[in-house]
Coordinates of C-alpha atoms in Angstrom, one line a residue:
M1 CA 19.0 177.1 23.3
N2 CA 15.7 178.1 24.9
S3 CA 14.5 176.1 27.9
T4 CA 11.9 176.2 30.5
G5 CA 11.8 175.0 34.1
R6 CA 15.5 175.4 34.7
D7 CA 14.8 176.4 38.3
G8 CA 14.3 172.7 39.2
A9 CA 10.5 172.6 39.0
H10 CA 8.9 170.3 36.5
H11 CA 5.9 171.4 34.5
S12 CA 2.9 171.2 36.8
H13 CA 0.5 170.3 34.0
A14 CA 0.7 167.3 31.7
L15 CA 2.3 167.4 28.3
H16 CA 1.3 165.2 25.3
V17 CA 3.5 164.0 22.5
R18 CA 2.3 161.7 19.7
G19 CA 4.7 159.9 17.4
V20 CA 6.3 156.7 16.4
V21 CA 8.2 155.3 19.4
L22 CA 11.5 153.7 18.6
P23 CA 12.8 151.0 18.6
D24 CA 9.3 149.4 18.7
G25 CA 8.0 151.4 15.7
L26 CA 4.5 151.8 17.2
T27 CA 2.6 155.2 17.0
R28 CA 1.8 156.1 20.6
D29 CA 0.5 158.9 22.7
V30 CA 3.1 159.7 25.3
F31 CA 2.3 161.9 28.3
V32 CA 4.7 163.7 30.6
V33 CA 3.5 164.1 34.2
D34 CA 5.8 165.3 37.0
G35 CA 8.9 164.6 34.9
R36 CA 7.9 161.0 34.1
I37 CA 6.5 159.2 31.1
T38 CA 3.1 157.6 31.2
F39 CA 1.0 156.1 28.4
T40 CA -2.2 156.6 30.5
E41 CA -4.3 159.4 28.9
Q42 CA -4.2 162.7 30.7
E43 CA -7.4 164.7 29.9
D44 CA -5.9 168.1 30.6
A45 CA -2.6 167.5 28.7
T46 CA -1.2 170.1 26.4
T47 CA -0.2 168.7 23.0
I48 CA 3.3 170.0 22.1
L49 CA 4.0 167.7 19.2
D50 CA 1.8 165.5 16.9
G51 CA 3.8 163.4 14.4
G52 CA 7.4 162.3 13.9
Y53 CA 9.7 159.8 15.5
L54 CA 10.5 159.6 19.2
I55 CA 13.7 158.3 20.9
P56 CA 14.8 158.7 24.5
G57 CA 17.6 161.1 23.3
L58 CA 21.1 160.3 22.2
V59 CA 24.0 159.0 24.4
D60 CA 27.7 159.7 24.0
T61 CA 29.3 156.9 25.9
H62 CA 32.9 158.2 25.6
A63 CA 33.4 161.9 26.0
H64 CA 36.0 163.9 28.0
L65 CA 34.2 167.1 28.9
S66 CA 37.2 169.1 30.2
L67 CA 39.0 168.6 26.9
A68 CA 38.4 170.3 23.6
S69 CA 35.7 172.4 25.3
P70 CA 34.0 175.2 23.4
A71 CA 34.8 177.4 26.5
P72 CA 37.7 179.8 26.3
R73 CA 41.0 178.0 26.7
H74 CA 41.9 179.3 30.1
A75 CA 38.3 179.0 31.5
P76 CA 38.1 177.0 34.8
P77 CA 37.2 173.3 34.6
E78 CA 33.6 173.9 35.8
A79 CA 33.0 176.3 32.9
R80 CA 34.8 174.0 30.4
V81 CA 32.7 170.9 31.3
R82 CA 29.5 172.9 31.1
A83 CA 30.2 174.3 27.7
S84 CA 31.1 170.8 26.4
A85 CA 27.9 169.4 27.9
K86 CA 25.9 172.2 26.3
A87 CA 27.4 171.4 22.8
Q88 CA 26.4 167.8 23.4
L89 CA 22.9 168.8 24.4
D90 CA 22.5 170.9 21.2
A91 CA 23.2 167.7 19.2
G92 CA 20.3 165.8 21.0
V93 CA 22.5 164.1 23.6
L94 CA 20.7 163.7 26.9
V95 CA 23.1 161.2 28.5
L96 CA 26.9 161.5 28.7
R97 CA 29.4 158.9 30.0
E98 CA 32.9 160.3 30.8
P99 CA 35.4 157.4 31.2
G100 CA 38.1 159.4 32.8
S101 CA 39.0 163.1 33.1
P102 CA 41.9 165.3 34.1
D103 CA 39.7 166.6 37.0
H104 CA 36.5 166.0 38.9
A105 CA 34.5 169.0 37.5
S106 CA 31.8 166.8 35.7
R107 CA 30.7 165.1 38.9
N108 CA 27.5 167.1 39.5
L109 CA 26.4 167.9 36.0
G110 CA 22.9 167.0 35.1
P111 CA 19.3 167.9 34.3
D112 CA 19.0 170.3 37.3
E113 CA 21.2 172.7 35.3
G114 CA 19.4 171.8 32.0
L115 CA 22.4 169.7 31.0
P116 CA 22.6 166.0 30.0
R117 CA 22.7 163.3 32.7
T118 CA 26.4 162.8 33.2
Y119 CA 28.2 159.8 34.6
T120 CA 31.9 160.3 35.2
G121 CA 34.8 157.9 35.9
G122 CA 36.7 160.4 38.0
R123 CA 40.4 160.8 37.0
F124 CA 42.3 158.7 34.4
L125 CA 44.6 156.2 36.2
T126 CA 48.0 155.6 34.7
P127 CA 51.6 154.8 35.9
P128 CA 54.0 157.7 36.6
G129 CA 55.5 159.2 33.4
T130 CA 52.9 157.6 31.0
Y131 CA 49.9 159.0 29.1
F132 CA 49.6 162.7 28.1
P133 CA 51.5 164.9 30.6
G134 CA 49.3 166.5 33.2
L135 CA 46.0 164.7 32.2
A136 CA 46.0 161.7 34.5
R137 CA 46.3 160.7 38.2
E138 CA 49.6 158.8 38.2
V139 CA 49.6 155.7 40.4
T140 CA 52.1 152.8 40.6
D141 CA 51.1 149.2 40.1
E142 CA 50.7 148.7 43.9
E143 CA 48.7 151.9 44.3
L144 CA 46.2 151.2 41.5
P145 CA 43.6 149.1 43.4
A146 CA 43.1 151.7 46.1
A147 CA 43.2 154.6 43.6
A148 CA 40.6 152.9 41.5
E149 CA 38.4 152.4 44.5
E150 CA 38.8 156.1 45.5
E151 CA 37.8 157.3 42.0
A152 CA 34.9 154.9 41.9
R153 CA 33.7 156.0 45.3
F154 CA 34.1 159.7 44.3
S155 CA 32.2 159.3 41.0
S156 CA 29.8 156.6 42.4
A157 CA 29.8 155.2 38.8
W158 CA 33.1 154.3 37.2
A159 CA 36.8 154.1 37.3
K160 CA 39.0 154.2 34.2
V161 CA 42.5 152.7 33.7
I162 CA 44.9 153.6 30.9
G163 CA 45.9 150.1 29.8
E164 CA 49.1 150.6 28.0
W165 CA 51.6 153.3 26.9
V166 CA 54.8 153.9 25.0
T167 CA 58.1 152.7 26.6
E168 CA 61.3 154.7 26.4
D169 CA 62.5 152.5 23.5
G170 CA 59.2 153.2 21.6
R171 CA 57.3 150.0 22.2
M172 CA 53.7 149.7 23.4
Q173 CA 53.6 148.0 26.8
A174 CA 50.8 147.1 29.3
N175 CA 50.8 149.5 32.2
Y176 CA 49.7 147.2 35.0
R177 CA 50.1 143.6 35.9
P178 CA 47.0 141.4 35.2
E179 CA 46.6 140.5 38.9
T180 CA 46.6 144.2 39.8
L181 CA 43.8 144.9 37.3
A182 CA 41.8 142.0 38.7
D183 CA 42.2 143.4 42.3
A184 CA 41.2 146.9 41.1
A185 CA 38.1 145.5 39.4
R186 CA 37.1 143.5 42.4
R187 CA 37.4 146.5 44.7
V188 CA 35.4 148.8 42.3
H189 CA 32.7 146.2 41.8
A190 CA 32.3 145.8 45.5
L191 CA 31.2 149.5 45.6
G192 CA 28.6 148.8 42.9
A193 CA 30.6 150.8 40.4
R194 CA 32.1 149.7 37.1
M195 CA 35.5 149.5 35.5
A196 CA 36.6 150.8 32.0
I197 CA 40.0 150.5 30.3
H198 CA 41.7 152.3 27.5
A199 CA 43.2 149.3 25.7
N200 CA 44.7 149.0 22.2
I201 CA 47.2 146.1 22.5
P202 CA 46.4 142.4 23.0
D203 CA 48.2 142.2 26.4
S204 CA 46.1 144.9 28.0
I205 CA 42.9 143.8 26.3
E206 CA 43.4 140.2 27.5
A207 CA 44.3 141.3 31.0
A208 CA 41.1 143.5 31.2
I209 CA 38.9 140.7 30.0
E210 CA 40.4 138.2 32.5
A211 CA 40.1 140.8 35.2
G212 CA 36.3 141.2 34.5
F213 CA 36.4 144.8 33.4
D214 CA 33.0 146.1 32.2
S215 CA 34.1 147.9 29.1
I216 CA 36.9 148.0 26.6
E217 CA 37.4 151.5 25.2
H218 CA 38.9 151.9 21.7
G219 CA 40.0 148.2 21.4
W220 CA 42.3 148.5 18.4
N221 CA 44.0 145.1 17.9
L222 CA 40.9 143.3 19.3
Q223 CA 41.2 139.7 18.1
D224 CA 38.5 137.1 17.4
D225 CA 39.2 135.3 20.7
H226 CA 38.8 138.5 22.6
I227 CA 35.5 139.1 20.9
E228 CA 34.3 135.6 21.9
A229 CA 35.5 136.1 25.5
M230 CA 33.8 139.6 25.7
R231 CA 30.5 138.1 24.4
T232 CA 30.5 135.3 27.0
R233 CA 31.4 137.6 29.9
G234 CA 29.1 140.4 28.9
I235 CA 31.9 143.0 28.4
T236 CA 30.9 146.1 26.4
F237 CA 33.0 147.5 23.5
V238 CA 33.1 151.2 22.8
P239 CA 35.2 151.4 19.6
T240 CA 35.3 155.2 19.1
L241 CA 35.5 154.8 15.4
I242 CA 35.5 158.6 14.9
I243 CA 39.2 158.9 15.9
T244 CA 40.5 156.3 13.4
P245 CA 40.5 158.5 10.2
S246 CA 42.9 160.9 11.9
A247 CA 45.2 158.2 13.2
P248 CA 47.9 158.9 10.5
H249 CA 48.2 162.5 11.9
W250 CA 48.6 161.7 15.6
I251 CA 50.2 158.2 15.8
P252 CA 53.6 159.4 14.7
G253 CA 53.6 161.9 17.6
L254 CA 53.3 159.1 20.2
G255 CA 57.0 158.3 19.8
V256 CA 56.6 154.6 18.9
T257 CA 59.0 152.6 16.7
P258 CA 58.2 152.3 12.9
A259 CA 57.0 148.7 13.6
W260 CA 54.5 149.9 16.2
Q261 CA 53.4 152.7 14.0
R262 CA 52.6 150.2 11.3
N263 CA 50.8 148.0 13.8
L264 CA 48.6 150.9 15.0
L265 CA 47.9 152.3 11.6
D266 CA 46.9 148.8 10.3
A267 CA 44.7 148.3 13.4
A268 CA 43.0 151.7 12.6
K269 CA 42.3 150.6 9.1
R270 CA 40.9 147.3 10.2
H271 CA 38.9 148.7 13.1
H272 CA 35.6 149.0 11.2
E273 CA 35.8 145.3 10.3
V274 CA 36.5 144.4 13.9
V275 CA 33.4 146.4 15.0
C276 CA 31.2 144.6 12.5
R277 CA 32.5 141.2 13.7
A278 CA 31.9 142.1 17.3
V279 CA 28.3 143.1 16.6
E280 CA 27.8 139.9 14.6
A281 CA 29.2 137.8 17.4
G282 CA 26.7 139.4 19.9
V283 CA 29.0 141.8 21.8
Q284 CA 27.3 144.9 23.0
V285 CA 28.9 147.7 20.9
L286 CA 28.1 151.3 21.9
A287 CA 28.7 154.7 20.4
G288 CA 31.3 157.0 21.9
T289 CA 33.0 159.9 20.2
D290 CA 36.2 160.3 22.4
A291 CA 35.2 164.0 22.4
G292 CA 38.2 165.8 23.8
M293 CA 40.3 164.3 21.0
G294 CA 37.8 166.2 18.8
P295 CA 34.8 168.4 19.2
H296 CA 31.8 167.7 21.4
G297 CA 28.4 166.9 19.8
M298 CA 29.6 164.5 17.1
V299 CA 27.7 161.4 18.0
G300 CA 25.8 161.5 14.7
M301 CA 29.1 161.0 13.0
E302 CA 29.9 158.0 15.2
I303 CA 26.6 156.5 14.3
Q304 CA 27.3 157.1 10.6
L305 CA 30.7 155.4 10.9
M306 CA 29.0 152.4 12.5
L307 CA 26.5 152.2 9.6
D308 CA 29.4 152.5 7.1
A309 CA 31.1 149.6 8.9
G310 CA 28.0 147.4 8.3
V311 CA 26.3 147.7 11.7
P312 CA 22.6 147.2 11.2
P313 CA 20.7 150.5 11.3
D314 CA 18.6 149.7 14.4
L315 CA 21.7 148.6 16.4
A316 CA 23.7 151.6 15.2
L317 CA 21.0 154.1 16.4
G318 CA 20.4 152.0 19.6
A319 CA 24.1 152.0 20.3
A320 CA 23.7 155.8 20.7
S321 CA 20.3 155.8 22.4
W322 CA 18.2 153.1 24.1
L323 CA 20.9 150.4 24.2
A324 CA 23.4 152.8 25.6
R325 CA 20.8 154.0 28.2
R326 CA 20.2 150.4 29.3
F327 CA 23.9 150.0 29.7
M328 CA 23.9 153.1 31.9
G329 CA 21.0 151.7 34.0
L330 CA 18.4 154.1 32.5
P331 CA 15.1 153.1 30.9
G332 CA 14.1 154.2 27.4
L333 CA 10.6 155.5 26.5
E334 CA 8.9 153.4 29.2
E335 CA 6.1 153.7 31.6
G336 CA 7.3 155.5 34.7
G337 CA 10.7 156.3 33.2
P338 CA 12.2 159.8 33.3
A339 CA 10.8 162.0 30.5
D340 CA 13.8 162.2 28.3
I341 CA 12.4 162.5 24.7
V342 CA 13.9 163.7 21.5
A343 CA 11.7 163.8 18.4
Y344 CA 12.6 164.0 14.7
P345 CA 10.4 164.8 11.7
D346 CA 11.6 161.7 9.9
D347 CA 12.8 158.2 10.9
P348 CA 16.5 158.7 12.0
T349 CA 17.2 154.9 11.8
G350 CA 19.9 154.6 9.2
N351 CA 19.6 158.3 8.3
T352 CA 21.9 160.4 10.4
A353 CA 21.1 163.6 8.6
V354 CA 17.8 163.5 10.4
L355 CA 19.6 163.6 13.8
A356 CA 20.8 167.2 13.0
R357 CA 17.2 168.4 13.0
P358 CA 15.4 167.5 16.2
S359 CA 11.9 169.0 16.4
L360 CA 11.4 168.4 20.2
M361 CA 13.7 167.9 23.1
I362 CA 12.5 167.1 26.6
L363 CA 15.1 166.5 29.4
D364 CA 13.8 165.1 32.7
G365 CA 10.4 166.5 32.0
R366 CA 11.6 170.0 31.0
V367 CA 11.0 171.2 27.4
I368 CA 14.4 172.2 26.0
L369 CA 13.3 172.6 22.4
S370 CA 9.8 172.6 20.9
P371 CA 8.4 173.4 17.5
D372 CA 7.3 176.9 18.6
M373 CA 10.8 177.8 19.8
Q374 CA 13.6 179.1 17.5
H375 CA 15.6 176.1 16.3
P376 CA 19.2 176.2 17.8
H377 CA 22.2 175.9 15.6
S378 CA 23.0 172.1 15.4
H379 CA 26.4 170.8 16.1
S380 CA 25.7 167.2 14.9
H381 CA 27.8 167.3 11.8

């Protein structure tokens, strides 16, 4: 993809974009000055787009950049995470959240390299002998709070715990005691960082809610009382709907008993209904693709699955754009905010096919794609 200003310098002259700003739906003149957005008219501004719909870019709130990378299989982690981030950028994603990784290679990714703003959770935390071999940092129950603090301090953003795994006799069991999770969350929050959990059984979901975790990732087997508790405590739900259709292919390989296979497959089938109930109850539900389980740059498909589940179109798009940015502590298309802008010829709300055809992309004030550049191949679908 063509880009300009990758040497770290913003455009010295003002840029002008006119279009319908979402979610407000108002046609506005947007100016980019020194990498920031302003609505104050700039007389010398160069108009680079007049018409279309403007959002602050897409967000994938659950992607593992070292895994399923487009880079060659034996490429070093630094090359792998950059190739994955580039595939995400090609799909209009300007912000990435990585809740857990096998390594620390994503830590410094960002607009200085012409890549999405990236917030990592450091390494996955799981007990010895659990999770997929070689992917996680293995820590015992008593080691977890200090390890979570270390990963949060390193990433300065997040720590991520694997909430449950398969026992030797094929049952799913919570990985850590509830009081240990609570201690870990306290220590991470004291740093100003946040805590995520991979949780798919009621025991680990309940323990994470009680511990005050900030997000539940996947959340299969989420019950109505969990939804109500998440709403009252402001806990975010990232359901990764995109991995549920393939559940019959990978669940048998986990080594669980037939009864647990049935439980997980039933939960996968019900997951879209659970997501809809969570949205209706007022839980913040955000779009994450679990890229690493599958290819990067598929957030358009996650939005479509949310729409198919009955999530209102403005919330489904917001879950992968302005609402997700707010969750990450970033403004949308606002006065003084960083100039992250993606434009589409038509309204993408409720129409994910439009997301595959951005007409303009500006990342941190740098033009990544504009109408006079050759359109890159899209990875959105």
